[in-house]
């Protein structure tokens, strides 16, 4: 794992994922990562992050919630925070 996009949904995370893929990173966006992360945490009580060892980047929720666990597993991880005006986001 090289890059973690920790912005909330609807803050440009899809565009970030697309850009990372264009740059050649193997990227997983919310629609695939979220159920996988929750399923692993729900069954075992802990996250099985080794399943992401062959992935270069994750974007969108729930990475914004689990970023400390990702940083512990991948200490060289680069974090990208995408933001959006609160009024527009709501």
Coordinates of N, CA and C in Angstrom, one line a residue:
X1 N 0.8 -1.2 0.0 CA 0.0 0.0 0.0 C 0.9 1.2 0.0
X2 N 0.6 2.2 -0.9 CA 1.4 3.4 -1.0 C 0.6 4.6 -0.7
X3 N -0.7 4.7 -1.1 CA -1.5 5.9 -1.0 C -2.8 5.6 -0.4
X4 N -3.3 6.5 0.6 CA -4.6 6.3 1.2 C -5.3 7.7 1.0
X5 N -6.4 7.6 0.3 CA -7.2 8.8 0.2 C -8.3 8.8 1.3
X6 N -8.2 9.8 2.2 CA -9.0 9.8 3.4 C -10.1 10.8 3.4
X7 N -10.5 11.3 2.3 CA -11.6 12.2 2.3 C -12.9 11.5 2.4
X8 N -13.9 12.2 2.9 CA -15.3 11.7 2.9 C -15.8 11.5 1.5
X9 N -16.8 10.7 1.4 CA -17.5 10.5 0.1 C -18.0 11.9 -0.4
X10 N -18.0 12.1 -1.7 CA -18.4 13.3 -2.4 C -17.5 14.5 -2.2
X11 N -16.2 14.2 -2.0 CA -15.2 15.3 -1.9 C -14.2 15.2 -2.9
X12 N -14.4 14.4 -4.0 CA -13.5 14.3 -5.1 C -12.7 13.0 -5.0
X13 N -13.2 12.0 -4.2 CA -12.5 10.8 -4.1 C -12.6 9.9 -5.4
X14 N -13.7 10.0 -6.1 CA -13.7 9.3 -7.4 C -12.7 9.8 -8.4
X15 N -12.6 11.1 -8.4 CA -11.6 11.8 -9.3 C -10.2 11.4 -8.9
X16 N -10.0 11.4 -7.6 CA -8.6 11.0 -7.1 C -8.3 9.5 -7.5
X17 N -9.3 8.6 -7.3 CA -9.1 7.2 -7.7 C -8.8 7.1 -9.2
X18 N -9.5 7.8 -10.0 CA -9.3 7.8 -11.4 C -7.9 8.4 -11.8
X19 N -7.5 9.4 -11.1 CA -6.2 10.0 -11.4 C -5.1 9.0 -11.0
X20 N -5.2 8.4 -9.9 CA -4.2 7.4 -9.4 C -4.1 6.2 -10.4
X21 N -5.3 5.8 -10.9 CA -5.2 4.7 -11.9 C -4.5 5.2 -13.2
X22 N -4.8 6.4 -13.6 CA -4.1 6.9 -14.8 C -2.6 6.9 -14.6
X23 N -2.2 7.2 -13.4 CA -0.8 7.2 -13.0 C -0.2 5.8 -12.8
X24 N -1.0 4.8 -12.9 CA -0.5 3.5 -12.9 C -0.7 2.8 -11.6
X25 N -1.3 3.4 -10.6 CA -1.5 2.8 -9.3 C -2.7 1.8 -9.3
X26 N -2.6 0.6 -8.7 CA -3.7 -0.3 -8.6 C -4.5 0.2 -7.4
X27 N -5.8 0.7 -7.8 CA -6.6 1.5 -6.8 C -7.9 0.8 -6.6
X28 N -8.3 0.8 -5.3 CA -9.7 0.4 -5.0 C -10.4 1.6 -4.4
X29 N -11.6 1.9 -4.9 CA -12.5 3.0 -4.5 C -13.6 2.4 -3.6
X30 N -14.3 3.2 -2.9 CA -15.3 2.9 -2.0 C -16.2 1.7 -2.3
X31 N -16.7 1.6 -3.5 CA -17.7 0.6 -3.8 C -17.2 -0.9 -3.6
X32 N -15.9 -1.0 -3.7 CA -15.3 -2.3 -3.5 C -14.6 -2.5 -2.1
X33 N -14.0 -1.4 -1.6 CA -13.3 -1.5 -0.4 C -14.2 -1.5 0.9
X34 N -15.2 -0.7 0.9 CA -16.0 -0.5 2.1 C -16.6 -1.8 2.6
X35 N -17.4 -2.6 1.8 CA -17.9 -3.9 2.3 C -16.9 -4.8 2.7
X36 N -15.7 -4.9 2.0 CA -14.7 -5.7 2.4 C -14.1 -5.4 3.7
X37 N -13.8 -4.1 4.0 CA -13.3 -3.7 5.3 C -14.3 -4.0 6.4
X38 N -15.5 -3.7 6.2 CA -16.5 -3.9 7.3 C -16.8 -5.4 7.5
X39 N -16.8 -6.2 6.5 CA -16.9 -7.6 6.6 C -15.8 -8.2 7.5
X40 N -14.6 -7.8 7.2 CA -13.4 -8.4 7.9 C -13.5 -7.9 9.4
X41 N -13.8 -6.7 9.6 CA -13.9 -6.2 11.0 C -15.0 -6.8 11.8
X42 N -16.2 -7.0 11.1 CA -17.3 -7.6 11.8 C -17.1 -9.0 12.2
X43 N -16.4 -9.8 11.4 CA -16.3 -11.2 11.6 C -15.2 -11.5 12.7
X44 N -14.1 -10.7 12.7 CA -13.0 -11.0 13.5 C -12.8 -10.0 14.6
X45 N -13.4 -8.9 14.5 CA -13.2 -7.8 15.5 C -12.0 -7.0 15.2
X46 N -11.2 -7.4 14.2 CA -10.0 -6.7 13.8 C -10.0 -6.6 12.3
X47 N -9.2 -5.7 11.8 CA -9.1 -5.5 10.3 C -8.0 -6.4 9.8
X48 N -8.3 -7.1 8.7 CA -7.3 -7.9 8.1 C -6.7 -7.1 6.9
X49 N -5.8 -6.3 7.3 CA -5.2 -5.3 6.3 C -4.2 -6.0 5.3
X50 N -3.7 -7.2 5.6 CA -2.8 -7.8 4.7 C -3.5 -8.1 3.4
X51 N -4.8 -8.1 3.3 CA -5.5 -8.3 2.1 C -5.2 -7.2 1.1
X52 N -4.7 -6.0 1.6 CA -4.4 -4.9 0.7 C -2.9 -4.8 0.4
X53 N -2.1 -5.8 0.7 CA -0.7 -5.7 0.4 C -0.4 -5.6 -1.1
X54 N -1.2 -6.1 -1.9 CA -1.0 -6.0 -3.4 C -1.7 -4.8 -4.0
X55 N -2.3 -4.0 -3.2 CA -3.0 -2.8 -3.7 C -2.2 -1.6 -3.5
X56 N -2.1 -0.7 -4.4 CA -1.3 0.6 -4.3 C -2.1 1.7 -3.6
X57 N -3.4 1.8 -3.8 CA -4.1 2.9 -3.2 C -5.6 2.5 -2.9
X58 N -6.1 3.1 -1.8 CA -7.5 3.0 -1.4 C -8.0 4.5 -1.3
X59 N -9.2 4.7 -1.8 CA -9.8 6.0 -1.7 C -11.3 5.9 -1.1
X60 N -11.8 7.0 -0.5 CA -13.1 7.1 -0.1 C -13.3 6.4 1.3
X61 N -14.5 6.6 1.8 CA -14.9 6.0 3.1 C -14.8 4.5 2.9
X62 N -14.4 3.7 3.9 CA -14.2 4.1 5.3 C -12.7 4.3 5.6
X63 N -11.9 4.7 4.6 CA -10.5 4.9 4.9 C -10.3 6.1 5.9
X64 N -11.2 7.0 5.9 CA -11.1 8.2 6.8 C -11.3 7.7 8.2
X65 N -12.0 6.6 8.4 CA -12.2 6.1 9.8 C -11.0 5.2 10.2
X66 N -10.5 4.4 9.3 CA -9.5 3.4 9.7 C -8.1 3.8 9.3
X67 N -7.8 5.1 9.1 CA -6.5 5.5 8.7 C -5.4 5.2 9.7
X68 N -5.7 5.2 11.0 CA -4.6 4.9 12.0 C -4.2 3.4 11.8
X69 N -5.1 2.5 11.6 CA -4.8 1.1 11.4 C -4.0 0.9 10.1
X70 N -4.3 1.6 9.1 CA -3.6 1.6 7.8 C -2.2 2.1 8.0
X71 N -2.0 3.2 8.7 CA -0.7 3.8 9.0 C 0.2 2.8 9.8
X72 N -0.4 2.1 10.7 CA 0.3 1.2 11.5 C 0.8 0.0 10.6
X73 N 0.0 -0.5 9.8 CA 0.3 -1.6 8.9 C 1.3 -1.1 7.8
X74 N 1.1 0.1 7.2 CA 1.9 0.6 6.1 C 2.5 1.9 6.6
X75 N 3.6 1.9 7.3 CA 4.2 3.1 7.9 C 4.7 4.1 6.8
X76 N 5.0 3.7 5.6 CA 5.5 4.6 4.6 C 4.3 5.2 3.7
X77 N 3.1 4.9 4.1 CA 1.9 5.3 3.4 C 1.8 6.8 3.3
X78 N 1.4 7.3 2.1 CA 1.2 8.7 1.9 C -0.3 8.9 2.0
X79 N -0.7 10.0 2.6 CA -2.2 10.2 2.8 C -2.6 11.5 2.0
X80 N -3.7 11.4 1.3 CA -4.2 12.5 0.5 C -5.6 12.8 1.1
X81 N -5.8 14.0 1.6 CA -7.1 14.4 2.1 C -7.8 15.3 1.1
X82 N -9.0 14.8 0.7 CA -9.8 15.7 -0.2 C -10.9 16.3 0.6
X83 N -11.2 17.6 0.3 CA -12.2 18.3 1.1 C -13.1 19.0 0.1
X84 N -14.2 19.4 0.7 CA -15.2 20.1 -0.1 C -15.9 21.1 0.9
X85 N -16.4 22.2 0.3 CA -17.1 23.2 1.2 C -18.3 22.5 1.9
X86 N -18.4 22.7 3.2 CA -19.4 22.0 3.9 C -20.8 22.2 3.4
X87 N -21.2 23.4 3.1 CA -22.5 23.7 2.6 C -22.8 22.9 1.3
X88 N -21.8 22.9 0.4 CA -22.0 22.2 -0.9 C -22.1 20.7 -0.6
X89 N -21.3 20.2 0.3 CA -21.2 18.8 0.6 C -22.6 18.3 1.2
X90 N -23.1 19.1 2.1 CA -24.4 18.8 2.7 C -25.5 18.8 1.7

